[in-house]
Every structure is written in structure tokens, then in C-alpha cells.
Short mmCIF file of C-alpha atoms and ligand atoms in Angstrom, two decimals:
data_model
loop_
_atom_site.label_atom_id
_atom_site.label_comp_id
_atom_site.label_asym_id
_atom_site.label_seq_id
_atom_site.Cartn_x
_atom_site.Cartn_y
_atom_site.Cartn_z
CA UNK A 447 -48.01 -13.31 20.01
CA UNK A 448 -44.96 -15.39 19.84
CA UNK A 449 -41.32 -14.44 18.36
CA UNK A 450 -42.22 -16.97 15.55
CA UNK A 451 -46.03 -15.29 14.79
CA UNK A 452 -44.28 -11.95 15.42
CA UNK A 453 -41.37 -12.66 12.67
CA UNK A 454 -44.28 -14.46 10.11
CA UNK A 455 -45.25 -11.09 9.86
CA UNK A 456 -42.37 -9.37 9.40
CA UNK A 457 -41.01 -12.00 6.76
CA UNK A 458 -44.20 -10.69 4.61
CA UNK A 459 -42.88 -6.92 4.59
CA UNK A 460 -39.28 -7.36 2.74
CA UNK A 461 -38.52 -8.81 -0.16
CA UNK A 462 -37.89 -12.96 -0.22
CA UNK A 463 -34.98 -14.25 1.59
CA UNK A 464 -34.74 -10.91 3.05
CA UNK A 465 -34.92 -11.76 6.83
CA UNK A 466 -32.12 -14.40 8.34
CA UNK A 467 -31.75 -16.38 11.25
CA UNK A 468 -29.51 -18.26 11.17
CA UNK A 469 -26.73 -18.41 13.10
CA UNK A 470 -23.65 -17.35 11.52
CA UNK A 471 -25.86 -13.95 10.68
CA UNK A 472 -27.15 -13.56 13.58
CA UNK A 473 -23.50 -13.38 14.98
CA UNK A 474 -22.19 -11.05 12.05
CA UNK A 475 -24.77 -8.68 12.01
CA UNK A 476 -24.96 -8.39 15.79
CA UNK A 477 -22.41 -6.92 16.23
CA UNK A 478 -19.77 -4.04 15.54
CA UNK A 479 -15.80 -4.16 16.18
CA UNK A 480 -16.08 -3.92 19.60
CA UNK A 481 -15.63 -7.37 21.24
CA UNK A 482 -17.54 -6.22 24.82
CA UNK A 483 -20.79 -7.56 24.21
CA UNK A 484 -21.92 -10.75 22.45
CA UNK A 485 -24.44 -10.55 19.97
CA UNK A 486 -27.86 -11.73 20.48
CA UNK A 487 -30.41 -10.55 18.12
CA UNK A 488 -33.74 -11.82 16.88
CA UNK A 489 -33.75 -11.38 13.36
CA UNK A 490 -32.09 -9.64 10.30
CA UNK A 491 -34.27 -7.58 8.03
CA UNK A 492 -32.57 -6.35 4.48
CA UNK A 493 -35.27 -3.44 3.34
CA UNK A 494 -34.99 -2.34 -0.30
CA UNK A 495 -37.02 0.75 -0.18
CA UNK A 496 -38.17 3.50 1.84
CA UNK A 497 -41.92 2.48 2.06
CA UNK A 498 -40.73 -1.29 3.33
CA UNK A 499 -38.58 0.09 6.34
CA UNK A 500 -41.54 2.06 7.19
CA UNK A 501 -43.97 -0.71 7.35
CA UNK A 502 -40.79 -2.29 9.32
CA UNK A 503 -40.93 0.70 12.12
CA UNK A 504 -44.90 0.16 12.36
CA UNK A 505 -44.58 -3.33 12.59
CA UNK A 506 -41.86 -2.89 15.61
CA UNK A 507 -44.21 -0.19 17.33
CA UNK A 508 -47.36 -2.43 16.68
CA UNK A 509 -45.39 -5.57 18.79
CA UNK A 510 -42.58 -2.97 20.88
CA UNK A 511 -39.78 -4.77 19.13
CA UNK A 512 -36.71 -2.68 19.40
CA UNK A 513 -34.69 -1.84 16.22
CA UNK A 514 -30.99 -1.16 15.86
CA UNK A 515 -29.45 0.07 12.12
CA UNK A 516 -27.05 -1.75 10.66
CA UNK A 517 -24.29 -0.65 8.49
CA UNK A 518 -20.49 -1.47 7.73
CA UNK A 519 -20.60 -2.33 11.57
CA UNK A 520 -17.18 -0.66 11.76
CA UNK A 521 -18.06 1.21 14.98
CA UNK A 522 -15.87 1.21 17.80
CA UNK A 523 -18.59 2.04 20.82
CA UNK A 524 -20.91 -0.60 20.32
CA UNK A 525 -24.18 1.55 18.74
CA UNK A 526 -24.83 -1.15 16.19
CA UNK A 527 -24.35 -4.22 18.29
CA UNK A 528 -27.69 -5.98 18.83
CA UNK A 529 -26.99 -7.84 22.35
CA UNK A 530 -30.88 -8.27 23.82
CA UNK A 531 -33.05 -9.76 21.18
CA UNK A 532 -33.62 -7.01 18.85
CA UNK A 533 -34.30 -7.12 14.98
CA UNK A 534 -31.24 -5.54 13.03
CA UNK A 535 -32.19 -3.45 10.08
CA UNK A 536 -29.74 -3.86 7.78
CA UNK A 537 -28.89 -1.66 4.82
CA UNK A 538 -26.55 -3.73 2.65
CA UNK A 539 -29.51 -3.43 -0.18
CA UNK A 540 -30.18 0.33 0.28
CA UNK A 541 -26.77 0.73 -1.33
CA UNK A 542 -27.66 2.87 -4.35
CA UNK A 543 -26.42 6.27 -5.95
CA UNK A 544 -29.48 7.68 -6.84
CA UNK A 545 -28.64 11.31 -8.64
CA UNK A 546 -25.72 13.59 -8.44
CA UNK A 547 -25.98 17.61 -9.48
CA UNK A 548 -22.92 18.58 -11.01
CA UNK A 549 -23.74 22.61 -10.23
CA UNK A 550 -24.87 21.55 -7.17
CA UNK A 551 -22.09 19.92 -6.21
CA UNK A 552 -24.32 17.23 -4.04
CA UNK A 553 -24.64 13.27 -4.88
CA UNK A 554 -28.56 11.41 -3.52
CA UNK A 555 -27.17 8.57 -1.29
CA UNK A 556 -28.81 5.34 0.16
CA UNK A 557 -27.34 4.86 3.42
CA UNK A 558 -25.68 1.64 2.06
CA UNK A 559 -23.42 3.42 0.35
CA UNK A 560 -20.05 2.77 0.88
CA UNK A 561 -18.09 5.57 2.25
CA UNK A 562 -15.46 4.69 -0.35
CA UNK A 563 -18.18 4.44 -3.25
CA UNK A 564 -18.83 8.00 -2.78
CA UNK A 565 -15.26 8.68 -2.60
CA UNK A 566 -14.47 6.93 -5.64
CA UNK A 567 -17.80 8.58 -7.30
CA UNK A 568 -16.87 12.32 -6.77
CA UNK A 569 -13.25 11.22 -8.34
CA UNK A 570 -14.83 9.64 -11.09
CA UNK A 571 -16.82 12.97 -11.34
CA UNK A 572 -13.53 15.48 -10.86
CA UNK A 573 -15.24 15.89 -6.99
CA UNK A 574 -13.59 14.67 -3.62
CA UNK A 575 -15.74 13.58 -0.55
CA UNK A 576 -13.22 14.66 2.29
CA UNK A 577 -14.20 12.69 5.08
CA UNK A 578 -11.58 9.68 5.65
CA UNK A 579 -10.86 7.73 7.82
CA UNK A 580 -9.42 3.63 7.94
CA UNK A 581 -12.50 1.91 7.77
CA UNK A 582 -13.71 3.86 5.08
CA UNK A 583 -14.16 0.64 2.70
CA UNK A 584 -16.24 -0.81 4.87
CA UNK A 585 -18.56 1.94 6.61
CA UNK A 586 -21.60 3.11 5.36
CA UNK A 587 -22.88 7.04 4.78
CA UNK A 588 -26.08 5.89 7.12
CA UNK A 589 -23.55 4.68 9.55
CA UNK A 590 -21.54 8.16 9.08
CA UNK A 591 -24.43 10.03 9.68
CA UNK A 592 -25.44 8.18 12.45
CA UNK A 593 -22.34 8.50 14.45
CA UNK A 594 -21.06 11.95 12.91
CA UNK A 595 -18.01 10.26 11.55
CA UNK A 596 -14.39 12.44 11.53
CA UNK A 597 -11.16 10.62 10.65
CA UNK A 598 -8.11 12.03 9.31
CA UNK A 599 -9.24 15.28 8.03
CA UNK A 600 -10.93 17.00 10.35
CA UNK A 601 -9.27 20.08 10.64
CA UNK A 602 -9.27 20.95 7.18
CA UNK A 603 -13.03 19.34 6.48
CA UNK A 604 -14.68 18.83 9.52
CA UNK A 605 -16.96 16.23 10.51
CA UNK A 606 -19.32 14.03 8.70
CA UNK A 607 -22.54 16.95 9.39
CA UNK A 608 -20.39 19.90 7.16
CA UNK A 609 -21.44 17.53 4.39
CA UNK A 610 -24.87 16.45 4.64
CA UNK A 611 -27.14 18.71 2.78
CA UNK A 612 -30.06 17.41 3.30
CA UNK A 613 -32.04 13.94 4.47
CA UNK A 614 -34.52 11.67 4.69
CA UNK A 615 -35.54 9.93 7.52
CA UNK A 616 -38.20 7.65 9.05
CA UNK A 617 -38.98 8.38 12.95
CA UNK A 618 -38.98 5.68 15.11
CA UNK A 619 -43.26 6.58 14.77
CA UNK A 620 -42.61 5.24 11.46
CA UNK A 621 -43.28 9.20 9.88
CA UNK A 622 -41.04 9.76 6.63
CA UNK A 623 -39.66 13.20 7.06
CA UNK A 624 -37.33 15.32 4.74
CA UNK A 625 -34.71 17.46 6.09
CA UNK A 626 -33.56 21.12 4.68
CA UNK A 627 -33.73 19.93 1.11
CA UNK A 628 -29.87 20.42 0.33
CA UNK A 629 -30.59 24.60 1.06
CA UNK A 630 -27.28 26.06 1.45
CA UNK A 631 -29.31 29.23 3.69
CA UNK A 632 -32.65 27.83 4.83
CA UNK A 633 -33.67 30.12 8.15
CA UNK A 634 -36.61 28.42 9.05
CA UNK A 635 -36.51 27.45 12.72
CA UNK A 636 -34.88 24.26 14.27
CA UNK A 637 -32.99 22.45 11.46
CA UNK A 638 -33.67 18.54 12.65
CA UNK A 639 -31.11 17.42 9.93
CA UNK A 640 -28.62 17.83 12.69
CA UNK A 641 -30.58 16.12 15.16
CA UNK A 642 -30.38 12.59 13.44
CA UNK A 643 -26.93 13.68 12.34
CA UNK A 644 -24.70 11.77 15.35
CA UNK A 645 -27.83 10.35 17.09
CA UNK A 646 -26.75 6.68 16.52
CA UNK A 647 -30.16 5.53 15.24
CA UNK A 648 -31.85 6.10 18.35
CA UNK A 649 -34.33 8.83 16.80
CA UNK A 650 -35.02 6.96 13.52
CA UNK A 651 -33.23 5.81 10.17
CA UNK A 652 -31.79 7.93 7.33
CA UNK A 653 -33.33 6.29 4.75
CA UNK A 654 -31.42 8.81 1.67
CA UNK A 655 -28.72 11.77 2.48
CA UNK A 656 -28.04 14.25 0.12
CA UNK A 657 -23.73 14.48 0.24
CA UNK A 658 -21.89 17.66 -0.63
CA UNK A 659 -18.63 17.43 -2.56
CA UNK A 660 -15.30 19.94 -2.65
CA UNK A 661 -13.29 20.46 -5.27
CA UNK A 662 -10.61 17.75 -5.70
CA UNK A 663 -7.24 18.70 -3.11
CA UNK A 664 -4.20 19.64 -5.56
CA UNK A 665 -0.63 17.79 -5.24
CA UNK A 666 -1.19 16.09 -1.53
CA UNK A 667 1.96 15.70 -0.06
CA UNK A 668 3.19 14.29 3.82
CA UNK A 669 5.25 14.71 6.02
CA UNK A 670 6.07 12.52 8.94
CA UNK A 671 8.15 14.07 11.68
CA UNK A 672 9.97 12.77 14.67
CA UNK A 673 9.62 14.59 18.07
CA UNK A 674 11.61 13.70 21.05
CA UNK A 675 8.55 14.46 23.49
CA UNK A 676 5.53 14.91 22.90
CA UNK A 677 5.27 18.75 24.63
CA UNK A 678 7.14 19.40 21.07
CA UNK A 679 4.48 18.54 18.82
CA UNK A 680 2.16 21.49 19.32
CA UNK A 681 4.90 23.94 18.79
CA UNK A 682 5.45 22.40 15.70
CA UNK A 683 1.79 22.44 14.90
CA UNK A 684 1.59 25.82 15.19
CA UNK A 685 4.58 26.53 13.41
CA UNK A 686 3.43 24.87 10.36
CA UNK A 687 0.03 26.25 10.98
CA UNK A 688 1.43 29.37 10.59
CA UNK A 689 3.03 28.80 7.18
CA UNK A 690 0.88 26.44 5.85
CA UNK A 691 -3.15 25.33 5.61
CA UNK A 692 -2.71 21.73 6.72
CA UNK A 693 -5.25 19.50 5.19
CA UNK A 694 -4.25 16.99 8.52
CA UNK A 695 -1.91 16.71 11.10
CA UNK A 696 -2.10 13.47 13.27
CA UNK A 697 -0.06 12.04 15.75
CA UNK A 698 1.11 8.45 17.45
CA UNK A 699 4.02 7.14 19.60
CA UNK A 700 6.76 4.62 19.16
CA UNK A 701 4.52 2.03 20.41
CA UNK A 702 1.92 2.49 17.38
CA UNK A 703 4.28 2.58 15.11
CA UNK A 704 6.44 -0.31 16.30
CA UNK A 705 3.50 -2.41 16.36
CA UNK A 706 2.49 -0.95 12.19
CA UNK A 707 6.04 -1.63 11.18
CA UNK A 708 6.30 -5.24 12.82
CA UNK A 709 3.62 -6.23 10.34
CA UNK A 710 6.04 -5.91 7.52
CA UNK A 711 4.46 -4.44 4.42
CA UNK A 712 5.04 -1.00 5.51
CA UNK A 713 8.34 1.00 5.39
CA UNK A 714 9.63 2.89 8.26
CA UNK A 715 9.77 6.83 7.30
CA UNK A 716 13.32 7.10 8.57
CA UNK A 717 16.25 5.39 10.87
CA UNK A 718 15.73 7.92 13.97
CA UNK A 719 13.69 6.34 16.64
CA UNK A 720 11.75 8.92 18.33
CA UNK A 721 9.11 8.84 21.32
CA UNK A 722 6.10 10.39 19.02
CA UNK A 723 5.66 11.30 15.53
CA UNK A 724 3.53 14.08 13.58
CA UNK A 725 2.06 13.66 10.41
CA UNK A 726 1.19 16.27 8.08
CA UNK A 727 -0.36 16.78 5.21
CA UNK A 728 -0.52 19.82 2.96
CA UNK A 729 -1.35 20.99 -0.99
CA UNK A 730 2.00 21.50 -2.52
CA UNK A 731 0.59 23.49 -5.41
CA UNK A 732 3.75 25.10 -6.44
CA UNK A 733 7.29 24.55 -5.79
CA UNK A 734 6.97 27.81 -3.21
CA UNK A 735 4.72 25.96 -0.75
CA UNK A 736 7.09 22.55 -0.86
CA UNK A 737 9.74 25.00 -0.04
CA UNK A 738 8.21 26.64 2.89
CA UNK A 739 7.12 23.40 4.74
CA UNK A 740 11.06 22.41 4.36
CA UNK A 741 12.11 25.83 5.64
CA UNK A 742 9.32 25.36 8.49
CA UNK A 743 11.03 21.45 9.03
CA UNK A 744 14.22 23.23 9.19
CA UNK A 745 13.29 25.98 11.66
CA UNK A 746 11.18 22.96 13.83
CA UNK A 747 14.91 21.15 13.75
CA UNK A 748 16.80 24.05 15.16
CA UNK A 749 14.42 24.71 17.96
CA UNK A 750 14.84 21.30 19.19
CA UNK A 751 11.07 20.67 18.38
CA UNK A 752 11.66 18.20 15.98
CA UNK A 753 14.77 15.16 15.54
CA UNK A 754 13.94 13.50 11.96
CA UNK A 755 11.85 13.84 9.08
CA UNK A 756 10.88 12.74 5.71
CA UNK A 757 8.39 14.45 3.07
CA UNK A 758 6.63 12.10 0.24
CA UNK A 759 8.05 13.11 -3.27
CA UNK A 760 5.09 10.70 -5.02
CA UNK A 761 1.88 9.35 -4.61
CA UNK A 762 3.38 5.84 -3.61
CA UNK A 763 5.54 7.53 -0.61
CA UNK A 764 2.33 9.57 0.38
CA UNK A 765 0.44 6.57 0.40
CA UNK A 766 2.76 4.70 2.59
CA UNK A 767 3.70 7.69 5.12
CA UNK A 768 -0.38 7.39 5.55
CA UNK A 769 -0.18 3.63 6.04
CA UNK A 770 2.01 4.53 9.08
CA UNK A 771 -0.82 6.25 10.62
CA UNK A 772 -4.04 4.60 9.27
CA UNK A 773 -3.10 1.00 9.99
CA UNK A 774 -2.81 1.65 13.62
CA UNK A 775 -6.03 0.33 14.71
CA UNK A 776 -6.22 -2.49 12.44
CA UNK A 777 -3.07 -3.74 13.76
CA UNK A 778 -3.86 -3.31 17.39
CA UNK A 779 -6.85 -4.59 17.35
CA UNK A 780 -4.92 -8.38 17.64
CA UNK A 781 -4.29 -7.15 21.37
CA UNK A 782 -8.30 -6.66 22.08
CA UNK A 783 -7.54 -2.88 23.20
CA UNK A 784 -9.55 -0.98 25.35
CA UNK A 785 -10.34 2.08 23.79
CA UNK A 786 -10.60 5.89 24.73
CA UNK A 787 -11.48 8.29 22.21
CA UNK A 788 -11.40 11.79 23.73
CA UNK A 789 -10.94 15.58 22.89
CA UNK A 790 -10.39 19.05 24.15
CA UNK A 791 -9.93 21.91 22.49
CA UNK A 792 -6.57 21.98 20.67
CA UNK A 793 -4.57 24.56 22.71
CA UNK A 794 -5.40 22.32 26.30
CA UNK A 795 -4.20 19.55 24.62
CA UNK A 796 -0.60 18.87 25.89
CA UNK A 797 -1.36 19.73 29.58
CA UNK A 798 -4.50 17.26 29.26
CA UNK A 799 -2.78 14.17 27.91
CA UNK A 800 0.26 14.68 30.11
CA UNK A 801 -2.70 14.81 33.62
CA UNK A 802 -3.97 11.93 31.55
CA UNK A 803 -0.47 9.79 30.98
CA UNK A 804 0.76 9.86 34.54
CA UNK A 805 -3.00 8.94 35.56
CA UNK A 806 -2.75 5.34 33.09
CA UNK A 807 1.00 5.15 34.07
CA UNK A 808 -0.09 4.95 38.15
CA UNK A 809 -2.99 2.84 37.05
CA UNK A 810 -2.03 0.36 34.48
CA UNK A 811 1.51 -0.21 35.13
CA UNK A 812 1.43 -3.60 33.76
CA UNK A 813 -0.68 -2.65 30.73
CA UNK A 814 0.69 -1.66 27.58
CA UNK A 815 -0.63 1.73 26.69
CA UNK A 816 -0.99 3.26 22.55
CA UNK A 817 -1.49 6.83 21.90
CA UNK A 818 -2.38 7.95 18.65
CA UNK A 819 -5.01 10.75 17.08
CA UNK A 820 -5.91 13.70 15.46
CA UNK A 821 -4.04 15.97 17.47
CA UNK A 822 -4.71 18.77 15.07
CA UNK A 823 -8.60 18.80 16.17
CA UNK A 824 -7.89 18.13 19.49
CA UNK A 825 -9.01 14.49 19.68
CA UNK A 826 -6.84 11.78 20.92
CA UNK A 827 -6.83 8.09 21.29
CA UNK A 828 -5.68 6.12 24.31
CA UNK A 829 -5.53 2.03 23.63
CA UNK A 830 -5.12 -0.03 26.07
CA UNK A 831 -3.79 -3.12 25.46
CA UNK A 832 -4.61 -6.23 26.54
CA UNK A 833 -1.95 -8.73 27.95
CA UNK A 834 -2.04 -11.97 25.67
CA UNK A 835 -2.56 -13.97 29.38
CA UNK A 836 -5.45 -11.95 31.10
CA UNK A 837 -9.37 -13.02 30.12
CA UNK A 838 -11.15 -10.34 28.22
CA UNK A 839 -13.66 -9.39 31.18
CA UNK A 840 -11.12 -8.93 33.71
CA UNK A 841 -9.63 -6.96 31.41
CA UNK A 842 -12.20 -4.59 30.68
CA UNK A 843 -13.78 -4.17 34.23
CA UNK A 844 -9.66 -3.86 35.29
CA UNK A 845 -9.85 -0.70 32.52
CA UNK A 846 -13.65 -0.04 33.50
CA UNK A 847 -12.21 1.35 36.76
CA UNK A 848 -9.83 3.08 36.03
CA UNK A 849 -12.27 5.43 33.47
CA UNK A 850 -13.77 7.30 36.68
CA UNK A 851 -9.98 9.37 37.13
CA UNK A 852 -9.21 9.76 33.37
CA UNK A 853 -13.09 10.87 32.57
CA UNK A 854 -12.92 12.95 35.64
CA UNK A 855 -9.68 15.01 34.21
CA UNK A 856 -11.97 14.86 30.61
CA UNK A 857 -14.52 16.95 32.79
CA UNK A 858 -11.76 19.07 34.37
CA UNK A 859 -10.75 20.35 30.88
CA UNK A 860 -14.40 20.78 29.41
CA UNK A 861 -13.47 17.88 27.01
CA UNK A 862 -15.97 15.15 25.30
CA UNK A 863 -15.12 11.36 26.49
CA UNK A 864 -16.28 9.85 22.55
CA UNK A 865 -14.96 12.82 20.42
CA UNK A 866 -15.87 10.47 17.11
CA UNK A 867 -16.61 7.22 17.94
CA UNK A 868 -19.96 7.82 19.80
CA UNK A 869 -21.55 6.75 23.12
CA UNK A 870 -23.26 3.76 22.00
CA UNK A 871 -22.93 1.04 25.01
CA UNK A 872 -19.42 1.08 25.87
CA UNK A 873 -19.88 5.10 26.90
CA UNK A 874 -22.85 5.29 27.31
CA UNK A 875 -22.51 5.02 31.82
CA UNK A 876 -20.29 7.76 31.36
CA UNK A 877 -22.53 10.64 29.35
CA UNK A 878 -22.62 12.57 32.09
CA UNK A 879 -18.84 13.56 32.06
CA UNK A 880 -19.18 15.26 29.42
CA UNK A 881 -23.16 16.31 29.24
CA UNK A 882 -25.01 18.19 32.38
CA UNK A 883 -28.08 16.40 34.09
CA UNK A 884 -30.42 19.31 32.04
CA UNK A 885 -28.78 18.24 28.63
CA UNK A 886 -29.17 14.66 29.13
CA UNK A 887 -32.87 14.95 30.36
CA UNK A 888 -33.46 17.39 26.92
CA UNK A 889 -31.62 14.62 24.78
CA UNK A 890 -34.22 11.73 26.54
CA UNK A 891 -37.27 14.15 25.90
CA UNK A 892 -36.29 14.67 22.31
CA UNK A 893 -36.31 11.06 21.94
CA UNK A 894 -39.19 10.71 23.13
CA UNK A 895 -40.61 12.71 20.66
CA UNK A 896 -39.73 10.86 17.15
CA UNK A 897 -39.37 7.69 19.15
CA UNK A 898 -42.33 7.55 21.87
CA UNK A 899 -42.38 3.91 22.42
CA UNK A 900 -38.45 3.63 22.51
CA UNK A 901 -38.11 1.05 19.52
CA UNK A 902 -35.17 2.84 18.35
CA UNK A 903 -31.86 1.37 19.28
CA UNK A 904 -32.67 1.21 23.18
CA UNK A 905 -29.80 1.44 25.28
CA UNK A 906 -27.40 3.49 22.96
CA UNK A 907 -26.07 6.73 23.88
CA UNK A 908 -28.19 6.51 27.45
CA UNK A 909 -27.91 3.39 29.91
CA UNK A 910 -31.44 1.63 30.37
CA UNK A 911 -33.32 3.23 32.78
C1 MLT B 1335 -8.47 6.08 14.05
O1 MLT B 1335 -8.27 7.27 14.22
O2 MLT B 1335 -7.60 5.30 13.65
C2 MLT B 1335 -9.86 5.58 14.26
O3 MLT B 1335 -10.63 6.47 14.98
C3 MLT B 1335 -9.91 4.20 14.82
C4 MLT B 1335 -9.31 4.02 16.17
O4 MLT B 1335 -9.30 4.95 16.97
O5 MLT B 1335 -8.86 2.94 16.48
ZN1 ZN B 1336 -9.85 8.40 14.93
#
């Protein structure tokens, strides 16, 4: 059958106008924000329902078309970006709140949803959905789910899978499944929720997740501290661990932060320069707790651990102290960075990124080089930048080399080399840092059993064979 016979019978399965290709979409839904591969697909499919992306999956098993989800395309690995002629399946129309169960405490999402959406829901409903992160106006709960989204909260929330209670997916056979059924306690053999959860579409699609909520956080208030090292800021982790349950505590260097504040809408926190900076966040529910995280300041002052600070005293200063942080990547991404996004646990931390510093330092002497994270979970993010006078593919295989020694130290210290932002493509020839030959070959079998003729995103998370 031809691509045009193949795509007549698509066309009849969705709603009308609900496949595009034309150009212009063709380029903005294939692909995410990474700017390694150009997009190529076939087609754009827009299913309303659960019933039409099924007869979508049988339609790509009937003809082997391969399939890649689509959601806020805010992904930083390259696991939505349709490069080789494949149909994107987009959710922009599966964007519905369908029920929300105020004992309960869960919301029925289609994977359109905005991750803000359900933020702004649970407000509206005295709730908070705790998983944040920058893009979070843009990306969609499917898209969460699919990559096991984290962000700025981490270590008080965890990840996207504490707060799925239950889904429903369609296997790449085109089966409609559903997942635990929001059980808190449900001891019933292998829970495949948490299989799709972080499998980047390459098992199936969520086609509805059922969303837990928390009770809403009580007086948030920041502080951003200056450190004149970086060995100082886990000392003063722990210290304020100690003292105080941090709902985050992220980190970035003078170079992120000279690079926010050159924008010009965003104040500094203080005069001091300093080589890194903390940011934390606690509840200040009483005047007690405000008082102990200035006594901990104090004591992180005196040990030399810490040279400047500044706590928010309203919602506008918390708001901007956060803007410090969370506009990092937007603003960097002007310099086409190559991007590392890696973790260890929390305590190897400033031994690993010091191995990891003079390893960039020898390698990319010429390159300029951003650190920033959540140094409170462990995870950290090394940018290169790109200079404004070298092409983007000598570039990237220049950085492309240089991965082998800084992947190898990642497998030294038992760490992950995509701590958040998945494998997708761009990490995907370097799985096996982080995942033994017997893992991998378990991953590829499971695979093979929801998705047996490999329709499902191809190429993600494992190279082509
Ligand atoms: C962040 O922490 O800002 C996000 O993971 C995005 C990024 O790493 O650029
Ligand atoms: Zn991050």
C-alpha cells in the first residue's frame, strides 16, 4: 500500500481535520526542545477518545507504522521527536478533567492535561499537585508519566510515579488495560502501572491517569544562599536538613545566574558575588520555624559555609528568588547547550561533580560550562554551551566524545546518566552506563511483550538494533 492509501485510512479513524500534513506541523509536532535531530514525520493524528487511539494502534500494527506520543514536547532527550517517518499521536484534544474525589483526594486526567491545569485545579479545590518544574505550562500529565517527570521538589514529593494512582493504557497490541484502580494497598502481583510510568511511550499510551493530590504547603518561604565553593553546599544542606523539612533545595553557579540576571526582569538576591548558590525552600508555619532557618543561616555564616543570603518575606520575593533558579534553562537555551542530566545518591555528590568538573575543565577548555540542579536529590545538570561561532554538529559530536569519561565516572559512582529527563535518542547509546547487559535485555523482552511488532516509539530509550 502506499503512504497516501495507508494515511486514507487513517484519516477515516479521527475526527475531521484531525490528521495534518502540512508542513509547518509536521515541523512542530516533530519534535521536542532538543535541537539534535530534525523532524521528519509522516503524519499528525489528534484522537479524541480512547476507542479512536485504539483503532489508531491496530491500524499502525495492521501496516507496521511506528507511533511516537506527543505531548507539550517540552522534553529535553528527544523521546517525542519523530525524525524517520513516523505518525505522531498527538494529545492536544485528550485534554479533559474528567472527575475528581474530594475524600479520595485523586483527580481522572486525560493525558492532555496541562501539568499546570492540574495544578491550578487542586488550588481551585484547596489541593496542591507537587510536582514542578519550569516547563510545567506547557507539559502534559501523559508526557509526565511517560518520562517520570521530577523538577524542583523532589525531595520533599518525589517523582511524577508517587502520584499516579492508577491508569489506563492502550498496548502497543492495541489492548486497553487498567492499572491498580487508584488502590492505595493492592498486593496482587506485578503492578504494571509502574511499568508505563517512565517508559517514554515505547510500551503503549496512557490514555487517562488517575492523579493524587496533598494537602496545600503552608507559608512557602526561600532562601537563596551564597557559598564560596561548592564543597560548602552539602554542609549546609545538612545543616538545614537537620533543623528543618525542606520542601527543595537546588543549586547553580555564577554562570547560571549571570546569564538569568542579564535578561533583566529578574532581581539579583543580594550584592555578594559568590561561585554557587543554594536555594531553599521551607513551610514557615510559625514565627519559630522562620527563626530557626535564620539561626541555621547564621550558624552556616560562622562556619565559613556560607558568604550571603536573603530569605523572601512575601509571595512576590518568593516568586522571584524562584525565578533565579527556574529560568535557567529557558535562558540558556539561546546558547544551544549540550545537556547532561545526571544523579548519584546525595551523600557522593560533591566528590562526583568535583571527578566530573576537572574531567569538562581538561576537555572543554574553550567551552563554557553551566551547573545547576537539584542537589538535594542528588541530581545535577551540566550545560554545555555552545560558542556563538562553532556549527551545531561539530558541536555536539565535539561534546559526544567527551560523554565516554564523564559517563564512565557516572558508572564509577553507581549513578544514572538521565536522572529526569529520560533516555529517549540523545541517551539512548549510552544505557548501558547506567543499566547491566541482563537489565537491558529484560527491558527489550518486556517490550516485546505489550509491543510485539515494535510500533511503539522505536528507537527511544534503546538504539535500533
Ligand atoms: C531544570 O531543572 O531546570 C530542568 O530539568 C531543565 C533543564 O535541566 O534544563
Ligand atoms: Zn531539572
Amino acid at each position: 500500500m502506499t503512504h497516501a492509501a495507508v494515511l486514507d485510512e487513517l484519516v477515516t479513524l479521527v475526527d475531521p481535520g484531525k490528521l495534518l500534513t502540512d508542513p509547518a506541523s509536521l515541523d512542530a509536532y516533530g519534535k521536542d526542545w532538543t535541537r539534535q535531530f530534525p523532524p521528519a514525520p509522516l503524519a499528525i493524528v489528534f484522537p479524541k477518545s480512547a476507542e479512536q487511539l485504539q483503532a489508531i494502534v491496530l491500524w499502525a500494527n495492521r501496516h507496521r507504522v511506528a507511533l511516537v506520543p506527543s505531548g507539550g514536547r517540552t522534553g529535553l532527550s528527544a523521546g517525542a521527536v519523530a525524525a524517520n517517518g513516523e505518525v505522531v499521536v498527538s494529545f492536544d484534544y485528550m485534554n479533559r478533567i474528567l472527575d475528581f474525589n474530594a475524600f479520595d483526594r485523586t483527580v481522572v486526567c486525560e493525558p492532555g492535561v496541562v501539568t499546570r491545569q492540574l495544578q491550578a485545579f487542586a488550588e481551585e479545590h484547596g489541593l496542591y499537585y507537587p510536582v514542578d518544574f519550569a516547563s510545567s505550562g506547557s507539559s502534559q500529565i501523559g508526557g509526565n508519566i511517560g518520562t517520570n517527570a521530577g523538577g524542583i521538589k523532589v525531595i520533599r514529593y518525589g517523582m511524577t510515579r508517587n502520584w499516579v494512582a492508577g491508569l489506563k493504557v492502550v498496548t502497543g497490541k492495541g489492548e486497553l488495560l487498567e492499572l491498580n484502580k487508584n488502590l492505595i494497598k493492592n498486593a496482587t502481583g506485578y503492578d504494571l502501572r509502574q511499568l508505563f510510568i517512565g517508559a517514554e511511550g515505547t510500551l503503549g499510551f496512557v490514555v487517562e491517569a488517575t492523579m493524587r493530590l496533598d494537602r496545600t504547603p503552608r507559608n512557602l518561604t526561600a532562601m537563596v544562599l551564597g557559598t564560596p565553593d561548592f564543597d560548602s553546599i552539602m554542609p549546609v544542606l545538612h545543616a538545614f536538613q537537620g533543623k528543618l523539612d525542606l520542601t527543595a533545595f537546588e543549586f547553580f553557579s555564577d554562570k547560571a545566574l549571570a546569564k538569568v540576571l542579564a535578561r533583566g526582569d529578574v532581581p539579583a538576591p543580594f550584592a555578594t558575588d559568590c561561585p554557587f548558590y543554594a536555594l531553599l525552600e521551607f513551610e514557615a508555619v510559625n514565627e519559630e520555624v522562620a527563626d530557626t532557618a535564620l539561626a541555621t543561616f547564621e550558624q552556616c555564616v560562622e562556619e565559613g559555609w556560607v558568604l550571603d543570603g536573603v530569605m523572601s518575606q512575601s509571595e512576590t520575593q518568593l516568586r522571584n528568588l524562584w525565578k533565579l533558579r527556574e529560568y535557567i534553562s529557558e535562558t540558556i537555551s539561546h546558547w544551544t547547550p549540550y545537556k547532561n542530566d545526571i544523579s548519584v545518591t546525595v551523600s557522593k555528590v560533591p566528590a562526583f561533580l568535583r571527578e566530573i568538573d576537572a574531567i569538562v575543565g581538561e576537555h572543554y577548555p574553550h567551552f563554557e560550562v553551566v551547573w545547576y540542579g537539584h542537589i538535594g536529590d542528588g541530581n545535577l545538570h551540566l550545560n554545555i554551551l555552545k560558542p556563538d561561532d562553532l556549527d551545531k554538529e561539530t558541536f555536539f559530536a565535539t561534546c559526544a566524545k567527551v560523554n565516554q569519561w564523564v559517563f564512565q565516572i557516572v558508572q564509577r559512582y553507581d549513578g544514572s546518566i538521565s536522572a529526569e529527563h529520560g533516555v529517549g535518542m540523545t541517551k539512548r547509546d549510552y544505557l548501558g552506563y547506567s543499566r547491566s547487559p541482563e537489565e537491558i535485555a529484560c527491558m527489550k523482552a518486556i517490550k516485546a511483550v505489550f509491543d510485539p511488532n515494535g510500533i511503539m516509539n522505536p528507537g527511544k530509550i534503546f538504539a535500533p538494533d
